XYZ file of C-alpha atoms in Angstrom:
630
model
C 143.829 -50.568 86.982
C 143.040 -52.787 84.187
C 139.618 -53.617 84.168
C 138.137 -56.846 84.613
C 135.860 -58.989 82.637
C 132.201 -59.159 84.197
C 129.651 -61.840 83.803
C 127.341 -59.513 81.709
C 129.841 -57.820 80.039
C 130.074 -54.644 80.811
C 133.100 -53.519 78.699
C 130.593 -53.747 75.699
C 127.605 -52.416 77.499
C 129.096 -49.372 79.146
C 130.953 -47.454 76.810
C 134.670 -45.863 77.618
C 135.411 -42.415 78.405
C 137.447 -41.916 75.292
C 133.887 -42.702 73.629
C 131.501 -40.462 75.252
C 131.245 -38.095 71.705
C 129.259 -40.911 69.514
C 131.032 -42.270 66.861
C 127.581 -43.978 65.457
C 125.650 -40.588 65.898
C 123.759 -39.478 62.296
C 126.208 -36.590 62.086
C 126.277 -36.721 58.200
C 122.309 -37.071 58.068
C 122.928 -33.442 60.046
C 124.998 -31.921 57.855
C 123.203 -33.653 54.235
C 119.982 -31.682 55.673
C 121.885 -28.680 56.367
C 123.527 -28.909 53.067
C 120.131 -29.994 51.366
C 118.659 -26.672 53.089
C 121.483 -24.998 51.204
C 121.103 -25.765 48.090
C 117.187 -25.338 47.618
C 118.093 -21.439 49.192
C 120.800 -21.048 46.087
C 121.475 -23.819 43.833
C 119.197 -23.348 40.765
C 120.691 -20.564 38.483
C 122.645 -22.636 35.642
C 119.979 -25.240 34.980
C 119.359 -26.362 31.444
C 116.996 -24.854 29.372
C 113.932 -27.053 27.700
C 111.005 -26.533 25.860
C 108.735 -23.356 27.125
C 105.763 -23.464 27.880
C 102.794 -20.836 27.541
C 102.872 -17.685 29.400
C 101.328 -16.107 31.637
C 100.937 -13.342 33.963
C 100.416 -13.792 37.705
C 99.939 -11.240 40.865
C 102.705 -11.982 43.487
C 101.305 -11.539 46.911
C 104.233 -11.035 49.471
C 103.518 -11.537 53.059
C 104.420 -14.466 54.815
C 103.736 -17.730 54.825
C 102.904 -16.587 51.143
C 99.562 -17.885 49.944
C 99.177 -19.540 46.683
C 98.155 -16.935 43.525
C 96.907 -18.034 40.392
C 98.329 -18.547 36.970
C 96.619 -15.175 34.738
C 96.169 -13.073 37.530
C 96.367 -9.579 37.150
C 100.035 -7.619 37.986
C 99.567 -5.057 40.556
C 101.832 -1.878 40.904
C 103.859 -0.728 43.438
C 103.422 -2.716 46.447
C 104.015 -6.203 45.793
C 107.319 -5.641 44.412
C 108.236 -3.069 46.440
C 107.535 -4.312 49.897
C 109.264 -7.713 48.730
C 112.601 -5.514 47.832
C 112.170 -4.175 51.220
C 111.747 -7.230 53.774
C 113.456 -10.101 51.584
C 110.311 -12.311 51.718
C 108.889 -14.273 48.872
C 106.237 -15.449 47.103
C 103.932 -18.446 45.954
C 103.067 -18.715 42.031
C 101.000 -21.597 41.092
C 99.528 -22.396 37.729
C 99.533 -25.452 35.163
C 100.731 -23.613 32.517
C 103.271 -21.143 34.337
C 105.989 -19.488 32.160
C 106.298 -15.919 32.881
C 106.358 -13.758 35.914
C 106.195 -10.320 34.668
C 106.792 -7.441 37.337
C 105.825 -4.295 36.220
C 104.943 -1.098 38.145
C 107.015 0.329 41.206
C 107.199 3.018 43.403
C 108.986 4.822 40.179
C 107.011 3.115 37.711
C 110.145 1.015 36.183
C 109.355 -2.089 34.999
C 111.719 -4.945 35.995
C 112.726 -7.693 33.707
C 110.167 -10.866 33.313
C 110.791 -14.071 34.970
C 110.835 -16.843 32.521
C 110.042 -20.321 33.605
C 111.355 -23.399 31.511
C 109.430 -26.689 32.011
C 110.830 -30.362 31.064
C 110.798 -33.196 32.227
C 111.603 -33.124 36.342
C 115.422 -31.851 34.988
C 114.313 -27.830 35.566
C 114.074 -26.645 38.248
C 114.135 -22.586 38.393
C 115.699 -20.112 36.193
C 117.465 -16.978 37.583
C 115.870 -13.822 36.306
C 117.838 -10.985 37.386
C 120.475 -10.797 40.200
C 117.311 -9.209 42.509
C 114.733 -12.580 42.224
C 114.939 -15.825 41.590
C 112.171 -18.385 40.915
C 111.581 -21.752 42.162
C 109.540 -24.698 41.223
C 108.544 -26.328 44.253
C 105.904 -28.827 42.222
C 104.701 -28.823 38.551
C 102.011 -25.797 39.276
C 103.934 -24.062 42.050
C 106.821 -21.741 42.233
C 108.452 -19.588 44.621
C 109.652 -16.396 44.232
C 112.769 -15.586 45.922
C 114.882 -12.399 45.901
C 117.886 -12.601 47.022
C 118.366 -10.414 50.028
C 115.973 -13.470 51.320
C 118.469 -16.215 49.770
C 121.827 -14.670 51.100
C 119.776 -14.320 54.407
C 118.821 -18.273 54.107
C 122.915 -18.894 53.333
C 123.818 -16.728 56.742
C 120.558 -18.927 58.854
C 121.818 -22.193 57.688
C 125.734 -21.579 58.726
C 124.278 -20.483 62.468
C 122.253 -23.380 62.234
C 125.243 -25.781 61.679
C 127.530 -24.106 63.884
C 124.550 -24.746 66.976
C 124.283 -28.251 65.856
C 128.344 -29.050 65.810
C 127.882 -26.713 68.953
C 126.031 -29.510 70.569
C 127.819 -32.334 69.134
C 131.200 -31.547 70.586
C 130.068 -30.770 74.499
C 131.818 -34.111 76.334
C 128.870 -37.036 77.192
C 126.929 -38.440 74.548
C 127.234 -42.067 75.173
C 125.091 -45.153 72.794
C 125.671 -49.139 73.547
C 124.384 -51.404 70.675
C 123.751 -54.198 73.504
C 122.914 -52.652 76.978
C 119.746 -50.030 77.673
C 122.198 -47.314 78.622
C 118.536 -45.151 79.363
C 116.732 -47.438 82.070
C 118.121 -48.724 85.720
C 118.995 -51.937 87.033
C 116.149 -52.334 88.978
C 113.652 -51.146 85.753
C 115.079 -53.435 83.885
C 114.650 -56.506 86.167
C 110.895 -55.901 86.521
C 110.104 -55.697 82.802
C 108.538 -58.530 81.458
C 110.455 -61.261 78.699
C 108.465 -59.007 75.430
C 110.045 -56.043 76.619
C 113.626 -57.314 76.285
C 112.674 -58.384 73.275
C 111.929 -54.972 71.960
C 114.686 -52.918 70.379
C 116.734 -50.858 72.218
C 115.032 -47.533 70.148
C 111.366 -48.699 71.407
C 112.273 -49.589 75.154
C 114.180 -46.996 75.425
C 113.135 -44.511 78.539
C 112.005 -41.160 76.134
C 113.354 -38.742 78.838
C 116.900 -39.479 78.348
C 116.771 -40.282 74.280
C 118.586 -36.773 73.349
C 118.683 -38.082 69.648
C 115.282 -38.699 69.748
C 114.547 -35.842 67.486
C 116.855 -36.866 65.471
C 115.364 -40.664 64.939
C 111.631 -39.735 64.389
C 111.346 -41.210 60.744
C 113.108 -43.771 61.618
C 111.393 -44.843 65.043
C 108.278 -44.869 62.297
C 110.512 -47.426 60.390
C 109.918 -50.704 62.814
C 112.564 -52.537 59.902
C 115.517 -50.447 60.402
C 115.001 -50.138 64.130
C 117.855 -52.442 64.876
C 119.712 -49.722 63.439
C 118.536 -46.242 65.392
C 120.530 -46.119 68.788
C 119.295 -44.308 71.351
C 122.014 -41.407 72.396
C 122.542 -40.801 76.331
C 123.579 -37.597 77.491
C 125.538 -36.909 81.170
C 128.627 -38.972 82.533
C 128.831 -42.786 82.362
C 132.634 -43.779 84.725
C 133.302 -47.161 85.255
C 136.423 -48.791 87.521
C 137.577 -52.509 88.477
C 138.258 -52.189 91.994
C 140.152 -54.051 95.083
C 139.263 -54.006 98.395
C 140.521 -57.031 101.039
C 141.912 -59.435 97.950
C 138.208 -59.080 96.169
C 137.573 -57.544 92.534
C 134.324 -55.763 91.900
C 133.988 -53.263 89.557
C 132.616 -50.415 90.171
C 130.089 -47.639 87.673
C 128.190 -44.886 88.224
C 126.154 -43.142 85.463
C 124.540 -39.657 85.645
C 121.382 -39.605 82.749
C 120.555 -35.165 81.719
C 116.604 -35.488 80.761
C 116.057 -33.839 77.582
C 112.408 -32.251 78.394
C 112.937 -29.289 79.392
C 116.839 -29.255 78.630
C 118.827 -25.624 78.444
C 121.188 -23.754 80.045
C 121.819 -22.072 83.717
C 119.663 -19.197 84.145
C 117.086 -19.651 81.096
C 115.949 -23.127 81.981
C 114.366 -22.804 85.394
C 111.650 -24.194 87.887
C 109.349 -26.484 86.166
C 106.953 -26.514 82.777
C 103.094 -26.942 82.917
C 103.657 -31.031 82.376
C 105.640 -31.036 85.722
C 109.117 -31.710 83.731
C 111.734 -30.112 85.742
C 114.835 -28.052 84.745
C 118.226 -29.927 84.934
C 116.797 -33.334 85.939
C 119.494 -35.981 86.131
C 118.916 -39.303 87.451
C 122.535 -40.744 89.023
C 123.039 -44.296 89.223
C 125.868 -46.041 91.091
C 126.410 -49.693 90.110
C 128.384 -52.138 91.868
C 129.089 -55.877 89.770
C 130.836 -58.385 92.302
C 131.198 -62.340 91.246
C 127.825 -62.342 89.821
C 125.582 -60.578 91.446
C 124.747 -56.588 90.569
C 123.505 -54.302 93.156
C 122.301 -49.930 91.774
C 121.711 -46.449 94.402
C 119.784 -44.244 92.549
C 119.673 -40.415 93.254
C 117.940 -37.547 91.749
C 118.133 -33.977 91.277
C 116.130 -31.324 89.547
C 115.164 -27.720 89.840
C 112.535 -26.676 92.567
C 109.489 -28.335 90.767
C 107.153 -25.039 90.876
C 107.334 -22.244 88.415
C 110.131 -19.266 88.986
C 112.955 -17.621 86.321
C 116.103 -16.071 87.021
C 116.783 -14.770 83.975
C 120.052 -13.054 83.171
C 120.668 -9.413 83.565
C 124.003 -8.203 84.223
C 124.061 -8.333 87.580
C 126.222 -11.462 88.815
C 123.701 -13.686 90.998
C 119.909 -12.173 89.216
C 116.712 -12.494 91.844
C 115.090 -15.488 91.361
C 111.468 -14.531 90.369
C 107.909 -16.594 91.411
C 105.200 -16.729 89.374
C 102.105 -14.549 90.651
C 99.884 -15.851 88.361
C 100.787 -19.760 87.327
C 98.964 -22.931 88.600
C 101.958 -24.232 91.110
C 99.805 -26.793 92.203
C 99.027 -28.107 89.111
C 103.001 -28.719 87.953
C 104.097 -29.350 91.585
C 101.837 -32.282 91.580
C 102.173 -33.647 88.189
C 105.915 -33.056 88.798
C 105.973 -35.413 92.000
C 102.880 -37.413 91.079
C 105.374 -39.011 88.154
C 108.320 -39.318 89.954
C 106.614 -41.551 92.731
C 105.509 -44.052 90.148
C 109.373 -44.169 88.406
C 111.005 -44.482 91.991
C 109.066 -44.848 94.346
C 109.127 -42.964 98.238
C 110.388 -39.412 98.079
C 112.813 -37.604 99.975
C 113.446 -33.887 99.359
C 116.169 -32.502 100.085
C 116.833 -28.362 99.955
C 120.133 -27.218 99.892
C 119.348 -23.718 99.579
C 119.733 -20.615 101.645
C 117.134 -19.679 104.251
C 117.528 -16.537 103.732
C 117.937 -13.801 101.225
C 117.015 -14.357 97.332
C 116.714 -17.823 98.312
C 114.119 -17.549 101.280
C 111.170 -17.080 99.519
C 111.846 -20.194 97.040
C 112.066 -22.607 100.288
C 109.343 -21.232 101.708
C 107.209 -21.926 98.169
C 108.869 -25.448 98.219
C 108.015 -26.434 102.129
C 104.860 -24.783 101.622
C 103.606 -27.102 98.532
C 105.177 -30.319 100.280
C 102.443 -29.006 103.349
C 99.714 -28.677 100.982
C 99.714 -32.281 98.606
C 100.072 -33.702 102.138
C 101.615 -37.295 100.672
C 103.030 -39.708 102.490
C 105.124 -40.848 99.827
C 107.065 -37.198 100.055
C 109.607 -36.319 103.080
C 110.864 -32.613 103.036
C 114.262 -31.851 104.278
C 116.121 -28.095 104.499
C 119.325 -28.088 105.124
C 121.141 -24.230 104.469
C 124.227 -25.554 102.930
C 126.612 -22.184 103.315
C 124.805 -21.832 106.778
C 125.998 -24.793 108.299
C 128.884 -25.601 106.487
C 130.827 -21.314 106.433
C 134.115 -20.848 107.638
C 134.665 -24.201 105.687
C 132.782 -25.737 108.505
C 132.795 -28.671 105.876
C 132.427 -31.861 108.815
C 128.644 -30.525 110.046
C 127.620 -31.755 106.534
C 127.721 -35.376 108.785
C 123.874 -33.001 110.371
C 122.293 -33.905 107.290
C 123.569 -37.629 107.492
C 122.845 -38.299 109.718
C 119.696 -36.802 109.891
C 118.610 -39.157 107.395
C 120.404 -41.881 108.312
C 117.346 -43.701 109.089
C 115.779 -42.783 105.785
C 117.852 -44.439 103.868
C 118.053 -47.427 105.126
C 114.162 -47.597 104.358
C 114.513 -46.585 101.131
C 117.655 -49.117 100.539
C 119.045 -50.305 96.936
C 118.390 -53.160 94.843
C 120.543 -56.196 94.132
C 119.738 -59.471 92.771
C 121.752 -62.500 93.712
C 124.432 -64.437 91.017
C 121.378 -66.189 90.194
C 119.453 -63.390 88.613
C 117.025 -63.466 91.964
C 115.849 -60.314 92.993
C 116.748 -59.925 97.323
C 115.931 -56.392 97.851
C 114.505 -53.726 95.709
C 115.088 -49.605 96.459
C 111.260 -48.693 97.499
C 112.602 -44.895 96.847
C 114.951 -42.165 96.114
C 116.265 -39.201 97.355
C 116.180 -35.885 95.158
C 118.633 -33.377 96.011
C 118.334 -29.677 94.724
C 120.006 -26.446 95.151
C 119.985 -23.501 93.079
C 121.865 -24.728 89.796
C 121.663 -28.527 91.362
C 124.938 -28.874 90.745
C 127.574 -27.668 93.140
C 126.182 -28.409 96.694
C 123.878 -31.027 95.332
C 126.629 -33.371 93.633
C 128.902 -32.526 97.308
C 125.335 -33.971 99.156
C 124.783 -37.164 96.495
C 128.556 -38.299 97.070
C 128.117 -38.516 100.692
C 124.597 -40.700 100.253
C 125.989 -42.641 97.587
C 128.859 -43.405 99.980
C 127.502 -44.252 102.716
C 125.098 -47.056 100.487
C 127.739 -48.567 98.942
C 129.429 -49.275 102.278
C 125.920 -51.367 102.636
C 126.075 -53.088 99.583
C 129.785 -53.952 99.768
C 129.427 -55.487 103.205
C 126.737 -57.112 102.402
C 128.351 -58.695 99.212
C 131.273 -59.874 101.761
C 134.089 -57.467 100.196
C 133.592 -55.316 103.278
C 134.244 -56.580 106.952
C 132.012 -56.053 109.536
C 133.206 -53.110 111.224
C 135.665 -51.540 108.448
C 135.001 -48.394 106.584
C 135.074 -47.630 103.330
C 137.303 -44.040 103.493
C 140.202 -46.089 104.853
C 140.081 -47.916 101.820
C 142.631 -45.237 100.272
C 143.046 -46.640 96.919
C 139.444 -47.191 96.425
C 138.532 -43.652 97.593
C 141.446 -41.915 95.120
C 139.411 -43.664 92.072
C 135.833 -43.026 94.269
C 136.104 -39.111 94.987
C 137.877 -38.211 91.490
C 135.093 -39.996 89.587
C 132.479 -38.055 91.403
C 134.308 -35.037 90.632
C 133.994 -35.482 87.342
C 130.581 -36.000 87.526
C 130.307 -33.135 88.821
C 132.041 -31.186 86.381
C 130.181 -33.411 83.625
C 127.074 -31.884 84.554
C 127.893 -28.457 85.773
C 129.515 -27.787 81.692
C 126.463 -29.222 80.510
C 124.222 -27.111 82.461
C 126.215 -23.534 83.293
C 129.090 -24.195 81.248
C 131.814 -24.529 83.143
C 133.614 -27.451 85.668
C 131.450 -27.482 89.297
C 132.425 -25.399 92.414
C 133.955 -26.978 95.676
C 135.277 -30.372 93.756
C 138.181 -30.096 95.966
C 135.845 -31.191 98.830
C 134.815 -34.211 96.668
C 138.410 -34.676 95.665
C 140.287 -34.503 99.122
C 137.431 -34.541 101.352
C 138.492 -31.184 102.467
C 138.169 -27.508 101.500
C 141.659 -26.021 100.084
C 142.812 -22.479 99.402
C 143.471 -24.026 96.104
C 139.562 -24.980 95.589
C 138.454 -22.023 96.475
C 141.104 -20.249 94.249
C 139.466 -22.372 91.429
C 136.185 -21.853 92.100
C 136.473 -18.183 92.153
C 137.906 -18.537 88.393
C 134.506 -20.315 87.088
C 132.657 -18.307 89.082
C 133.620 -15.439 86.468
C 133.945 -17.950 83.392
C 129.912 -18.594 84.813
C 129.372 -15.051 84.695
C 130.446 -14.000 81.316
C 129.449 -17.211 79.202
C 125.287 -16.932 81.073
C 125.510 -12.870 80.246
C 126.711 -13.337 77.045
C 127.049 -16.489 75.551
C 123.587 -18.886 76.834
C 121.246 -17.391 74.033
C 123.213 -19.612 72.008
C 123.677 -22.552 73.536
C 119.902 -22.232 74.271
C 119.389 -22.112 70.421
C 121.718 -24.891 69.960
C 119.883 -27.097 72.559
C 116.579 -25.707 71.908
C 117.033 -26.605 67.529
C 118.733 -29.932 68.460
C 115.938 -31.600 70.477
C 113.430 -30.620 67.858
C 112.008 -27.834 69.522
C 112.793 -24.994 67.704
C 112.241 -26.729 63.182
C 113.754 -24.708 60.772
C 111.256 -23.762 58.279
C 111.294 -23.662 54.450
C 109.415 -21.906 53.684
C 110.577 -19.030 55.963
C 112.760 -16.688 54.880
C 113.549 -14.920 57.542
C 114.338 -16.831 60.801
C 114.154 -15.240 64.173
C 117.705 -15.409 63.690
C 117.535 -11.837 62.029
C 115.920 -10.144 64.344
C 117.981 -6.448 64.954
C 119.471 -6.060 68.504
C 118.345 -2.836 70.477
C 119.697 0.486 69.524
C 121.115 0.456 72.992
C 123.203 -2.961 72.693
C 125.718 -0.612 70.863
C 125.439 2.955 71.294
C 125.542 3.116 75.172
C 128.824 0.579 75.100
C 130.323 3.248 73.077
C 129.106 6.369 74.683
C 130.840 4.569 78.175
C 133.899 3.761 76.584
C 134.098 7.198 75.115
C 133.469 9.081 78.393
C 135.839 6.829 80.469
C 138.063 7.437 77.991
C 138.283 11.025 78.324
C 137.972 10.857 82.075
C 141.215 9.005 81.455
C 142.928 12.158 79.228
C 141.833 14.271 81.067
C 143.540 13.531 84.118
C 146.816 12.801 81.924
C 146.685 15.656 80.556
C 146.120 18.481 82.828
C 144.439 21.609 82.139
C 145.777 25.337 82.431
C 144.383 25.295 86.223
C 143.422 22.354 88.062
C 139.576 23.898 88.677
C 139.826 23.256 84.585
C 141.019 19.536 84.851
C 138.463 18.363 87.446
C 136.045 20.429 86.234
C 136.082 18.128 83.050
C 137.217 14.538 85.057
C 133.844 15.653 86.989
C 132.103 15.819 83.600
C 133.657 13.038 81.565
C 133.394 10.229 85.289
C 129.743 11.349 85.387
C 129.018 11.128 82.237
C 130.323 7.184 82.169
C 129.294 6.488 85.670
C 125.977 7.462 84.481
C 125.912 5.489 81.102
C 127.391 2.473 83.172
C 124.375 2.653 86.073
C 122.192 3.091 82.432
C 123.496 -0.374 81.035
C 123.022 -2.172 84.261
C 119.514 -1.013 84.657
C 118.789 -2.295 81.269
C 120.263 -5.598 81.670
C 118.344 -7.255 80.045
C 118.596 -5.663 76.426
C 122.340 -6.811 76.733
C 122.959 -9.870 77.955
C 123.119 -13.017 75.255
C 119.036 -14.128 74.855
C 117.650 -16.877 72.998
C 116.013 -16.342 70.172
C 114.317 -19.410 68.683
C 111.962 -20.505 71.256
C 110.461 -17.913 73.687
C 111.187 -19.145 76.900
C 108.391 -18.370 79.942
C 108.046 -14.603 81.203
C 107.452 -14.656 84.697
C 106.196 -11.250 85.822
């Protein structure tokens, strides 16, 4: 459908879907930074020789971080050079006239080559002494001794870091605008002062949703260049020009993912000490008709207590609630900020009320009751129990239960003259275990109910007319919410969302069940064997981990446990031998049975050992240590 130009220039305000990977994103700067790091590590072997300065001996101390060593210190024997050779680290050498470091001694008493540094007018940086050692000048009197092994590790780490940055940037869902603040809702923007409107987009942006904040940190300190620094949003945006009863209006859906406590499905759960919830997403639905604008905002986020659910090769790892953490402190911090930003909170908890999810539901309900805030309402709805056997019509039970609360919360509405007619007094905060599949279904139903009230008030729908009866718009609406579900799921879980057949068609289908099974298998593989890399990529991109130029070995170079290779090989060999024994029968059936039983028991036993030590075989994050819940 052809897009209809809006009076507030929405076409320039919100980027189209194909522009979601930000064209203005400073990717070149990232490549240049990585290239610069690589140059510091390796590009100092073919530099011009200039005037020779006086020589002095310096003792090298190999320990991270390397302490300064003054010129003229006595040369140590054995320990320094040998440890450097084994660990691949580097030493810091200082002195106003350092020209030579004599590496003498060693475990076997051998003498190594001298390192000659020639100083010039700032042009000379380092001279190669041998294949095993380099000397890099940091300043007039500071040098770093590099071992070739250290440089090789740094080059490998640089390649990995660059791959991580590209991995994040290749995920769909990055948006920016040069004219409109995408990080704020319509209501927040309408309740601001004129001074706020005059601020640059970077200054006034909601920092929860600025995903390139770490990359813009240097520009943030320079107000004169703020107009060139655009905040980037991560999530989902779609916009459509629609017609009902011959009346045209623009319908927009925006989901904003928080960069606080960002991460992947199983490695980032619950809240942190500041009250930031994992997978927190603010979703805003906007309608623009004849100069009037209306919006309805909902939020989702992980259950706001300290809990974890680490992958361990099992299909569904058991969630673990911390016994030592102060849950009330983090819980109160979370909802204090939510009440300040959004107002009243209607909490819809969709997790199972039995099995492994039951303790989380009980803890959540207890925390709400203990807080005793009049700004919070708690509703527990066992989604899977109520909708089992494909009885998805029973979702109307929940909608009827919250209908009065939704009318009380209302929605935001401003008329064509710019006067605020209605304010949204609070939000629905929905959650399931992942805050993806079940959550998206409920949010789409609540948003449809609000949209119907808005369109009736604006005069687009007639009194008594239902939105579900508008076939053309219903198709647009359902597909947009299904696309929103897929975007949020890919960014958090690595695959498209489950249950999107209901969102798209309004009913559960057998094909949808098959697709859910396929996506579940892909999720299992990614959550166990690739999410560590994904989590490290996000931490590096957001600045949760900073590359230290003085660190020869990053956490990436930590070797895996021996069980990681040995046990799978043993299991494969044992299983293969079991099959061979079945195909190549022995002289007697008892002999064949004995061989089959031996190798079969060996393969099964090894399998259970691997399963028991599952956490050693999954791809875990390495850059930032995640909380461990006992």
